[in-house]
Short mmCIF file of C-alpha atoms and ligand atoms in Angstrom, two decimals:
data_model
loop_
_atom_site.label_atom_id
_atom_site.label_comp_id
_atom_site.label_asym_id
_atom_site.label_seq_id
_atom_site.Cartn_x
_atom_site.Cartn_y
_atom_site.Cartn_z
CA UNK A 637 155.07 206.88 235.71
CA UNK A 638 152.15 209.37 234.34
CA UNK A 639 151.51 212.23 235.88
CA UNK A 640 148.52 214.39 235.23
CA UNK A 641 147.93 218.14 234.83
CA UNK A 642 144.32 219.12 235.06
CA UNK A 643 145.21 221.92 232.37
CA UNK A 644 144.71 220.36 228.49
CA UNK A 645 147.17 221.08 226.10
CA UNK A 646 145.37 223.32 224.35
CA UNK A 647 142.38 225.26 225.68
CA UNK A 648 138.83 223.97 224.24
CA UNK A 649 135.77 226.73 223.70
CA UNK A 650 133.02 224.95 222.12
CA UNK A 651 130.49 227.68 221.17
CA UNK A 652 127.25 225.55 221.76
CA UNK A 653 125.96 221.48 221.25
CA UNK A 654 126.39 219.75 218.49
CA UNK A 655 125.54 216.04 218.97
CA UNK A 656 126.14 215.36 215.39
CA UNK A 657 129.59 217.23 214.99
CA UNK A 658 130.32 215.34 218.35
CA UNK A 659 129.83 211.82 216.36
CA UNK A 660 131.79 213.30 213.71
CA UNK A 661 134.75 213.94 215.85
CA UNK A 662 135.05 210.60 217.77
CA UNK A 663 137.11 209.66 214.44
CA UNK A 664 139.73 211.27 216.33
CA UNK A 665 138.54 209.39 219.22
CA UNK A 666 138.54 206.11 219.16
CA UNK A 667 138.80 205.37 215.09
CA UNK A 668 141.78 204.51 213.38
CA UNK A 669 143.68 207.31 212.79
CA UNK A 670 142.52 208.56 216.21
CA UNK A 671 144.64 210.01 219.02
CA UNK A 672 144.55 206.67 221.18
CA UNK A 673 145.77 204.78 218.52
CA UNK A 674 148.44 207.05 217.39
CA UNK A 675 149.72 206.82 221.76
CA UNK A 676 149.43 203.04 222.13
CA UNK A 677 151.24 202.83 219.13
CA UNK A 678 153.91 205.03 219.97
CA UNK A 679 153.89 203.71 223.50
CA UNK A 680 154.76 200.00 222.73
CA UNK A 681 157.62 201.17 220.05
CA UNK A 682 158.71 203.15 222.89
CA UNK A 683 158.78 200.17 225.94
CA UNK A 684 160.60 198.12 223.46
CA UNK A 685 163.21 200.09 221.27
CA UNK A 686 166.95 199.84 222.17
CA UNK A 687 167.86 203.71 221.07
CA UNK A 688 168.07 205.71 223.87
CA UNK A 689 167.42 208.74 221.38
CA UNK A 690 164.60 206.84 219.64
CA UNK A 691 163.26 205.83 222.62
CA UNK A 692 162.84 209.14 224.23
CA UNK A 693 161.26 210.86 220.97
CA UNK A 694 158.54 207.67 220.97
CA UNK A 695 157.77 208.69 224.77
CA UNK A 696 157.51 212.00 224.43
CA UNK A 697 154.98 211.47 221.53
CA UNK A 698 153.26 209.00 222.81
CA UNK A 699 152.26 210.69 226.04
CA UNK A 700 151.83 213.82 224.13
CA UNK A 701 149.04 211.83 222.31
CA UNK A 702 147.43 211.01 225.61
CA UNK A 703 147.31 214.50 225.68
CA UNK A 704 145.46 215.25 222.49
CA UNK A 705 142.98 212.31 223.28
CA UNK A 706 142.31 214.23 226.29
CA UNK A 707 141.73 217.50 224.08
CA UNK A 708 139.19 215.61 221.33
CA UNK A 709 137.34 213.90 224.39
CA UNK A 710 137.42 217.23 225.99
CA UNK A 711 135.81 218.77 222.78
CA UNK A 712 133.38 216.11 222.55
CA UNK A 713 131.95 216.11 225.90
CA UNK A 714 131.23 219.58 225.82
CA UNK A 715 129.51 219.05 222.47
CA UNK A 716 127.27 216.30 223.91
CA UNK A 717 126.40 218.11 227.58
CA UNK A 718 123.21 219.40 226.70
CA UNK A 719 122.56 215.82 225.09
CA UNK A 720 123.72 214.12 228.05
CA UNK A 721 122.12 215.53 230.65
CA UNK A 722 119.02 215.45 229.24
CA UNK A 723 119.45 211.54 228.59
CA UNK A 724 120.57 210.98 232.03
CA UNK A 725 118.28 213.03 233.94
CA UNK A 726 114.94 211.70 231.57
CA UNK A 727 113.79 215.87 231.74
CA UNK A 728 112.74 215.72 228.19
CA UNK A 729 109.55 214.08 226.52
CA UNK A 730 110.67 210.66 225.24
CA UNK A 731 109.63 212.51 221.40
CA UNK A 732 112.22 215.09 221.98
CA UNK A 733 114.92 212.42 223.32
CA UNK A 734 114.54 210.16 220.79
CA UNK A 735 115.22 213.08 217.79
CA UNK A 736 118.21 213.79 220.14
CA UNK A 737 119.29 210.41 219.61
CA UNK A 738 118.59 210.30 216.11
CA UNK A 739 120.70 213.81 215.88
CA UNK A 740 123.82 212.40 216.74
CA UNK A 741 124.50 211.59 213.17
CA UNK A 742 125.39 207.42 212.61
CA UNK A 743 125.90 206.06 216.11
CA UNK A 744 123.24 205.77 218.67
CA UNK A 745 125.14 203.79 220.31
CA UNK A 746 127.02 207.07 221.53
CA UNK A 747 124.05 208.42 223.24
CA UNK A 748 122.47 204.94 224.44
CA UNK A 749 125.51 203.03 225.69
CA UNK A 750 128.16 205.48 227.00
CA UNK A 751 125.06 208.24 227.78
CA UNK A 752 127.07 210.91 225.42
CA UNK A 753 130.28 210.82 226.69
CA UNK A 754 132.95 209.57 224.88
CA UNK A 755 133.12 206.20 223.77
CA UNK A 756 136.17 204.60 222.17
CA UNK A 757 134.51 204.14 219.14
CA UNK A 758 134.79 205.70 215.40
CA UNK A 759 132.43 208.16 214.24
CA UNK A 760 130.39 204.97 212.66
CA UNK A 761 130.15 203.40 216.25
CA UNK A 762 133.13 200.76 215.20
CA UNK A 763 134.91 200.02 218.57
CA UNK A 764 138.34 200.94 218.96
CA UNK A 765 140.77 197.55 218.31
CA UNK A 766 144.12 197.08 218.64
CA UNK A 767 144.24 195.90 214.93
CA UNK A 768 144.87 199.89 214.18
CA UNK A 769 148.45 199.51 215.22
CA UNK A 770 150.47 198.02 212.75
CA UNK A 771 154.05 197.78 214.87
CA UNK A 772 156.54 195.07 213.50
CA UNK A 773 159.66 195.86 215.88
CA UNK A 774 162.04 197.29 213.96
CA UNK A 775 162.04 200.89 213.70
CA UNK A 776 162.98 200.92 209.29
CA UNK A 777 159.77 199.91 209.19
CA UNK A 778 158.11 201.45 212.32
CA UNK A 779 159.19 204.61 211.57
CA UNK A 780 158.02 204.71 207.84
CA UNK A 781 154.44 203.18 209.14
CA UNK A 782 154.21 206.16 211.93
CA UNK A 783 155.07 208.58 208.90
CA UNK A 784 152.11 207.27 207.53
CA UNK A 785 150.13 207.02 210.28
CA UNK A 786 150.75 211.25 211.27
CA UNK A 787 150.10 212.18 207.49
CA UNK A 788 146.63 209.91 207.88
CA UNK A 789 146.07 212.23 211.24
CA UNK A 790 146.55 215.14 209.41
CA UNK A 791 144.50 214.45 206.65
CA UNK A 792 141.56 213.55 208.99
CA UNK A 793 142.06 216.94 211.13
CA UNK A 794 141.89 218.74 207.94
CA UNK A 795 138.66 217.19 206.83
CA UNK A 796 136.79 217.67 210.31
CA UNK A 797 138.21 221.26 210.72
CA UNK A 798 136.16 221.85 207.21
CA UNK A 799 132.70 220.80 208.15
CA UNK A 800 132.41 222.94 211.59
CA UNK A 801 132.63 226.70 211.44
CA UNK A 802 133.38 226.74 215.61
CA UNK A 803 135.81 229.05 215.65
CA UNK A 804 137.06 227.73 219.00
CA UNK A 805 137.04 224.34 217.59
CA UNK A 806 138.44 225.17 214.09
CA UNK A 807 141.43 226.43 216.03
CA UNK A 808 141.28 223.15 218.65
CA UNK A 809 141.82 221.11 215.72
CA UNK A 810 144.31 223.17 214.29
CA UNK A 811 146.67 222.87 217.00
CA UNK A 812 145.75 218.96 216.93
CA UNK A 813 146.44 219.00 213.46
CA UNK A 814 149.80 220.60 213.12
CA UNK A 815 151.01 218.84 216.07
CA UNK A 816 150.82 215.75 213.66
CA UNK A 817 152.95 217.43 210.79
CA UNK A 818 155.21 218.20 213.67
CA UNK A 819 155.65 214.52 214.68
CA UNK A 820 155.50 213.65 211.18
CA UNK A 821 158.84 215.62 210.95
CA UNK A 822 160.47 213.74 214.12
CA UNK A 823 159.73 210.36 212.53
CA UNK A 824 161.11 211.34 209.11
CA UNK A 825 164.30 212.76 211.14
CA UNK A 826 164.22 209.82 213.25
CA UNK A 827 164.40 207.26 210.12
CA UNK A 828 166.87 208.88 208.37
CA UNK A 829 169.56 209.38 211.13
CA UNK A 830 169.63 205.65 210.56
CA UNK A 831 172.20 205.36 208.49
CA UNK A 832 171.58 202.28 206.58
CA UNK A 833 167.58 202.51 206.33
CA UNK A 834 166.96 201.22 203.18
CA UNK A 835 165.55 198.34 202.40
CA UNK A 836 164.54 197.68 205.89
CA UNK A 837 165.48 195.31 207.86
CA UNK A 838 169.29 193.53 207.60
CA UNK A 839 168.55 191.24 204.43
CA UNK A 840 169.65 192.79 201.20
CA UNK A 841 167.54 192.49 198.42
CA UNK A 842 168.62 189.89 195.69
CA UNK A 843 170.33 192.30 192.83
CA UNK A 844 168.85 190.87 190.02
CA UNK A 845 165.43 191.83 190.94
CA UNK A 846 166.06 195.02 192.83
CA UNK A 847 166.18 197.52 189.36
CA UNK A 848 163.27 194.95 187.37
CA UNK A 849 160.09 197.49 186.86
CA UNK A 850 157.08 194.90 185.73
CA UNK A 851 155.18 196.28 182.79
CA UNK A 852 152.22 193.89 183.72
CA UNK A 853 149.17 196.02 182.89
CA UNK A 854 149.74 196.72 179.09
CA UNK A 855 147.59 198.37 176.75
CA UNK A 856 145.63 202.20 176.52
CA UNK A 857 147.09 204.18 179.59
CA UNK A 858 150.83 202.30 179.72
CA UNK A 859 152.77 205.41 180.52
CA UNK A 860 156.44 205.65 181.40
CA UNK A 861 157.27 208.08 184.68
CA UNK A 862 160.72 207.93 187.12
CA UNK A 863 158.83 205.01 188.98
CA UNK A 864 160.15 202.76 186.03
CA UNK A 865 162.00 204.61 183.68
CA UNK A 866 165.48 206.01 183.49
CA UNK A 867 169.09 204.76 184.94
CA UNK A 868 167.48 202.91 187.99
CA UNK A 869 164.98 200.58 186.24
CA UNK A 870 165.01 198.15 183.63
CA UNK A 871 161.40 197.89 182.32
CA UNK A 872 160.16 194.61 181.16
CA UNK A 873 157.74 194.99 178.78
CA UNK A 874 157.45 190.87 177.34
CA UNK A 875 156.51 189.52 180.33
CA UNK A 876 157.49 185.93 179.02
CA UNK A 877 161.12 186.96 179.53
CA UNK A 878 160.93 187.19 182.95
CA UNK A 879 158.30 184.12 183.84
CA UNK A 880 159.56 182.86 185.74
CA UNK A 881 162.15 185.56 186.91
CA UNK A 882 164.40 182.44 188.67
CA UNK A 883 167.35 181.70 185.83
CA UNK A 884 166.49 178.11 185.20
CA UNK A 885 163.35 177.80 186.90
CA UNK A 886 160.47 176.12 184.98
CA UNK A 887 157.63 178.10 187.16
CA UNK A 888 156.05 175.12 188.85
CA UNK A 889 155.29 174.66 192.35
CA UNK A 890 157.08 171.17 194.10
CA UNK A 891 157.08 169.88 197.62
CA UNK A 892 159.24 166.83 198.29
CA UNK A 893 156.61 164.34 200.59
CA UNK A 894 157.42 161.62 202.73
CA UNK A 895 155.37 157.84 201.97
CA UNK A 896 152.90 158.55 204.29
CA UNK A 897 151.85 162.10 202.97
CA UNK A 898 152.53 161.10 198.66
CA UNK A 899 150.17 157.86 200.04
CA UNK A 900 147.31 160.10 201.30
CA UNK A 901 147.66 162.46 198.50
CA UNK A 902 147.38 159.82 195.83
CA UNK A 903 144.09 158.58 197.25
CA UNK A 904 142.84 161.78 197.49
CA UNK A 905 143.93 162.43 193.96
CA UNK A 906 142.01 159.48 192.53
CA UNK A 907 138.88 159.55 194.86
CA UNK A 908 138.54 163.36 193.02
CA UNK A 909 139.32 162.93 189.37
CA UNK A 910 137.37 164.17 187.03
CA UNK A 911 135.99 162.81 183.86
CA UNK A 912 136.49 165.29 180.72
CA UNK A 913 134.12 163.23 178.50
CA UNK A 914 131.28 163.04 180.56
CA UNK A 915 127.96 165.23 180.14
CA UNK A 916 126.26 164.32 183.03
CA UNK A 917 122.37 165.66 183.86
CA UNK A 918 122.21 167.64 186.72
CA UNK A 919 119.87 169.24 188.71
CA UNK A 920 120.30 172.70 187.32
CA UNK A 921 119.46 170.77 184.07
CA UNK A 922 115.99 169.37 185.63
CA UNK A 923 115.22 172.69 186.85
CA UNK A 924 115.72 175.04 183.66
CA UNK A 925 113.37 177.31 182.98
CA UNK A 926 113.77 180.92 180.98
CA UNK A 927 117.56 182.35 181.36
CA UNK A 928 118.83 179.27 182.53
CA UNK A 929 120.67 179.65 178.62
CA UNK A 930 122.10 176.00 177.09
CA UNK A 931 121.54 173.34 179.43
CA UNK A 932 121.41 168.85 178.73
CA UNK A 933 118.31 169.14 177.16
CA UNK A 934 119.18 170.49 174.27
CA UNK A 935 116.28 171.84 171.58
CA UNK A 936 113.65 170.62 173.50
CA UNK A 937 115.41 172.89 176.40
CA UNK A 938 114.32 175.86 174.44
CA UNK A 939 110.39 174.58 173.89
CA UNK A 940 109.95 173.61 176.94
CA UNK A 941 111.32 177.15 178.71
CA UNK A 942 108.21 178.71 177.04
CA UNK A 943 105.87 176.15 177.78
CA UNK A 944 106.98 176.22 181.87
CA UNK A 945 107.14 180.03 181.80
CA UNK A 946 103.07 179.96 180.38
CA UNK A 947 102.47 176.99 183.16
CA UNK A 948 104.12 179.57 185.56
CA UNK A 949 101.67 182.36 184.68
CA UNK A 950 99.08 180.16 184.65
CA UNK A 951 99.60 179.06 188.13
CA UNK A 952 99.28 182.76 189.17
CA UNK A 953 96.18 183.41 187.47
CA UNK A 954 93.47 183.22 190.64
CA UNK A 955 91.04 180.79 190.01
CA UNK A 956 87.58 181.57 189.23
MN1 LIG B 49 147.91 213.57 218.06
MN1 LIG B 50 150.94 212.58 216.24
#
């Protein structure tokens, strides 16, 4: 079960309002990087890993990212109470509500729909979605996907801690931030006390292919690095001796169909054929005028483009 401690996990002193920084900061919120989607995603690993040790750690994190959604929701409602209870209460002139409105940066929707308190929504207004957590159930991949995940936080952290000079929120976000380098650690940890992590998953990968570096943009800029060069890689540089890469294979796509299906497919085959040696009119034809370039009518195309584009001008002369 949760339990809840009225005291945050790190204390929040917001020097004064800031409707707009408060937009800003429900990236943390409710956007993708944000703190709720860092705990649901941690919190669903967690309900369905086998690990006892693995288990635990995703807990932990997970409702220690409860915990820093409660922080940035903390730090945005006291950045929108001025806002707020001037919106609720109606004490302003609707002039002076309105540029309050307007000063909460890209999303009215914060201060018209949830009244400026935090909504689960980016700092754009995007609602929060599921679709942020990218879980597959099996932690060789989880794990590298939540490394990602906490460097993504960290970046974010780092960019909102640069455009507020709150000192009491500069250091807010600090905390937040370093907690994420933190868990970062954990995962990384995590993965590699897996003994066998790589590739992920049980498969092996087929030999053959697993050392083949594809040289397939060529040209100005082809540069050679330890991503395809040295013992581990053979670089193919003529593509045409590895298409296709199968031994044998011709590179063609087959399907074996039963009567019914190679019946239906011939039909459709003929009812669609095309005719190579026809030059039919069409309408884009009986419509060219200037820049519609070679078209069916050939030289008298050309003519009759100026003669349509003086009819044209013509026709917008006002009569007298
Ligand atoms: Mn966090
Ligand atoms: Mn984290």
């Amino acid at each position: 079960m949760f339990m809840h401690n009225k005291r945050l996990q790190y204390t929040v002193r917001v020097s004064e309002p800031n409707p707009k920084l408060a937009c800003m900061l429900l990236e943390q919120f409710g956007g993708a990087d944000g703190e709720l989607a860092a705990a649901m995603r941690y919190f669903t690993q967690g309900l369905a890993e086998e690990d006892p040790g693995r288990k635990d750690m995703l807990l932990d994190i997970a409702t220690e990212e409860l915990s820093h959604l409660e922080v940035i929701g903390s730090i945005v409602t006291m950045l929108n109470k001025g806002a707020r209870a001037q919106l609720t209460e109606q004490q302003s002139s609707e002039a002076e509500l309105y540029q309050m409105i307007g000063a909460s940066g890209t999303s009215a929707k914060e201060a018209i729909l949830f009244g400026g308190g935090p909504g689960l929504i980016d700092s754009a207004g995007v609602p929060w979605t599921a679709n942020y957590i990218d879980s597959r159930g099996e932690p060789t991949v989880d794990l590298r996907s939540n490394i990602a995940a906490e460097s993504r936080a960290k970046i974010v952290y780092e960019r909102l801690i640069g455009i507020t000079d709150d000192p009491g929120i500069k250091e807010a976000l600090g905390f937040l931030m370093t907690r994420e380098v933190a868990h970062q650690k954990s995962f990384e940890k995590a993965l590699y006390a897996i003994e066998d992590n790589f590739p992920p998953g049980k498969l092996p990968g087929v030999e053959a292919y697993a050392n083949m570096y594809v040289n397939a943009s060529q040209g100005e800029g082809d540069m050679r690095g330890p991503w395809n060069s040295g013992d581990q890689w053979e670089t193919v540089d003529d593509l045409n001796q590895v298409l296709p890469a199968d031994p044998g294979g011709d590179g063609t796509a087959s399907v074996g169909l039963g009567p019914s299906d190679a019946g239906a497919l011939q039909m459709m085959t003929a009812r669609l054929k095309s005719d190579p040696d026809a030059d039919p009119m069409t309408g884009a034809d009986l419509g060219a005028g200037p820049g519609a370039g070679r078209t069916s009518k050939g030289d008298q195309g050309g003519a009759s483009d100026i003669h349509s584009a003086s009819r044209r001008a013509d026709s917008l002369t006002p009569a007298e």
